XYZ file of C-alpha atoms in Angstrom:
203
model
C -20.621 -17.350 80.990
C -22.459 -14.226 80.057
C -21.687 -12.099 77.014
C -20.973 -8.383 77.061
C -24.456 -7.125 75.997
C -26.156 -8.775 78.903
C -23.341 -8.748 81.472
C -24.683 -5.853 83.513
C -28.205 -7.202 84.110
C -26.833 -10.384 85.318
C -24.081 -8.668 87.417
C -26.498 -6.666 89.306
C -28.535 -9.512 90.115
C -26.112 -11.781 91.742
C -24.341 -11.517 95.050
C -21.151 -9.605 95.324
C -19.465 -12.346 97.281
C -18.597 -14.020 93.849
C -15.572 -12.605 91.957
C -16.577 -11.163 88.776
C -14.245 -11.925 86.013
C -14.241 -10.095 82.671
C -12.718 -11.821 79.403
C -11.695 -9.580 76.472
C -10.267 -10.519 73.199
C -10.407 -12.718 70.253
C -10.615 -11.608 66.665
C -13.545 -10.629 64.313
C -13.986 -14.343 63.140
C -16.350 -16.149 65.470
C -14.847 -19.178 67.116
C -11.281 -18.246 66.695
C -8.499 -20.212 68.723
C -8.299 -17.184 70.737
C -12.075 -16.763 71.548
C -12.202 -20.703 72.220
C -9.280 -20.377 74.709
C -10.860 -17.361 76.422
C -14.114 -19.235 76.634
C -12.703 -22.311 78.039
C -10.795 -20.339 80.733
C -13.854 -18.273 81.812
C -16.039 -21.527 81.912
C -13.206 -22.851 84.521
C -13.734 -19.601 86.440
C -17.502 -20.181 86.560
C -17.037 -23.866 87.633
C -15.031 -22.761 90.696
C -17.415 -20.059 91.850
C -16.889 -17.018 89.702
C -19.163 -14.946 87.620
C -17.804 -14.020 84.149
C -18.545 -11.816 81.056
C -16.914 -12.100 77.716
C -16.231 -9.375 75.231
C -15.228 -10.708 71.809
C -15.531 -10.325 68.048
C -18.002 -7.497 67.244
C -18.424 -6.509 71.012
C -14.813 -4.990 70.789
C -15.001 -3.852 67.216
C -14.976 -0.513 68.451
C -14.183 3.035 66.741
C -10.436 4.185 67.263
C -9.953 5.261 70.807
C -9.929 9.161 70.894
C -9.287 10.440 74.427
C -10.530 14.035 73.036
C -13.931 12.872 72.095
C -16.016 11.961 74.797
C -18.620 10.262 72.573
C -18.915 6.644 73.118
C -20.701 3.805 71.432
C -23.152 1.515 73.427
C -20.413 -1.380 72.941
C -17.526 0.904 74.267
C -19.794 2.001 77.216
C -20.725 -1.496 78.131
C -16.924 -2.510 78.016
C -15.798 0.189 80.339
C -18.729 -0.389 82.673
C -17.804 -3.924 82.913
C -14.208 -3.344 83.436
C -15.046 -0.968 86.190
C -17.204 -3.676 87.906
C -14.520 -6.528 87.317
C -12.557 -8.031 90.158
C -10.100 -9.580 87.501
C -9.631 -9.425 83.873
C -8.417 -11.991 81.468
C -7.151 -10.792 78.014
C -6.751 -12.858 75.090
C -4.983 -11.719 71.809
C -3.875 -13.512 68.635
C 0.004 -12.846 67.618
C -0.262 -10.839 64.547
C 3.244 -10.322 63.018
C 4.782 -10.969 66.323
C 2.394 -8.306 68.345
C -1.004 -7.776 69.798
C -3.784 -7.330 67.349
C -4.843 -3.866 66.781
C -8.471 -4.909 67.676
C -7.621 -5.948 71.216
C -5.174 -3.140 71.635
C -7.778 -0.458 70.674
C -10.409 -2.013 72.994
C -7.823 -1.992 75.774
C -7.151 1.682 75.097
C -10.723 2.384 76.317
C -9.412 1.846 79.951
C -8.043 5.276 79.611
C -11.786 6.436 80.246
C -11.123 5.018 83.892
C -8.192 7.421 84.446
C -10.062 9.511 87.091
C -12.120 6.747 88.702
C -11.742 6.006 92.491
C -10.047 2.896 91.164
C -7.598 4.221 88.423
C -7.385 1.849 85.528
C -7.394 -1.583 86.738
C -5.336 -0.735 90.082
C -4.641 -4.045 91.976
C -6.517 -6.418 89.767
C -5.554 -9.658 88.710
C -4.630 -9.828 85.113
C -4.533 -13.018 83.096
C -3.104 -13.385 79.544
C -3.727 -15.898 76.780
C -2.207 -15.607 73.370
C -2.575 -17.820 70.238
C -0.279 -17.666 67.081
C 0.784 -19.977 64.478
C 4.347 -20.619 66.038
C 5.938 -20.259 69.226
C 7.983 -17.051 68.659
C 4.886 -14.754 67.986
C 2.731 -16.553 70.690
C 5.464 -16.041 73.378
C 6.204 -12.441 72.291
C 2.706 -11.435 72.334
C 2.388 -12.913 75.647
C 5.058 -10.595 76.998
C 3.335 -7.711 75.267
C -0.017 -8.525 77.006
C 1.802 -8.763 80.393
C 3.672 -5.414 79.843
C 0.080 -3.818 79.134
C -1.291 -5.039 82.289
C 1.633 -3.455 84.404
C 0.858 -0.016 82.545
C -2.866 -0.439 83.596
C -1.775 -1.045 87.290
C -3.115 -4.715 87.254
C -1.249 -7.704 88.464
C -0.287 -10.327 85.841
C -0.924 -13.698 87.196
C 2.408 -15.977 87.568
C 1.143 -18.039 84.552
C 0.383 -16.809 81.118
C -0.690 -19.037 78.524
C 0.908 -19.200 75.029
C -0.680 -21.419 72.632
C 0.900 -22.706 69.253
C -2.159 -22.960 66.797
C 0.213 -24.846 64.505
C -0.374 -27.884 66.878
C -3.451 -29.990 66.980
C -5.272 -28.035 70.094
C -8.870 -28.243 69.005
C -10.829 -31.138 67.299
C -13.205 -30.556 64.298
C -16.151 -29.524 66.587
C -14.046 -26.836 68.289
C -13.518 -28.732 71.521
C -10.228 -28.454 73.373
C -8.257 -31.783 73.107
C -4.655 -30.714 73.929
C -4.400 -31.577 77.743
C -1.395 -29.386 78.416
C -3.235 -26.229 77.075
C -6.396 -27.300 79.007
C -4.221 -27.717 82.282
C -2.821 -24.273 81.620
C -6.055 -22.413 81.024
C -7.598 -24.019 84.056
C -4.483 -23.149 86.397
C -4.803 -19.397 85.063
C -8.418 -19.592 86.145
C -7.430 -20.775 89.579
C -4.740 -18.106 89.950
C -6.959 -15.354 88.877
C -9.713 -16.292 91.240
C -7.223 -16.746 94.037
C -6.177 -13.222 93.861
C -9.453 -11.696 93.078
C -11.483 -9.751 95.909
C -14.673 -8.720 94.982
C -15.410 -5.020 95.028
C -16.666 -3.808 98.345
C -15.103 -6.756 100.415
C -12.169 -6.239 103.038
């Protein structure tokens, strides 16, 4: 899996026949449950032949989106360029007070820069959703919000979305995923994203 800062170099050197999947989300805390889940899902994508890039933590700690100010930080430019190149997107958010985090929502607002692209927003691209919260209510509620955002961005949410209750023992002390149910769901999400993804330029 590549990280956002090096994604474009790798993407340019790889064959276009392999779907390119962008992961976006997490928190500002390195190794958060949401980031771990995203990484596991993207690893599953790569194991099945896809290419990936992850934008998480400081890479999505962007200025508040302002559609009336064209100035963009290098991090914002890298994110938008990756989303333009993506064949599919997987978004992960913590559930904060029953809703998507401001960090993730602000990063997604930058998709508005793609409003005049030949492919408007994320039109017809698969959209996978992962949420983590300390309790089922916030995890499931936030998952519904992410799916709704995907529809607004013209993407296709996958049939499965993964809601993770962080109150359960999901990870061991080293950060490894030990919940087989969550593992199976994340890997199924990877399969569904790849099944629907069509590399740009293919017919």
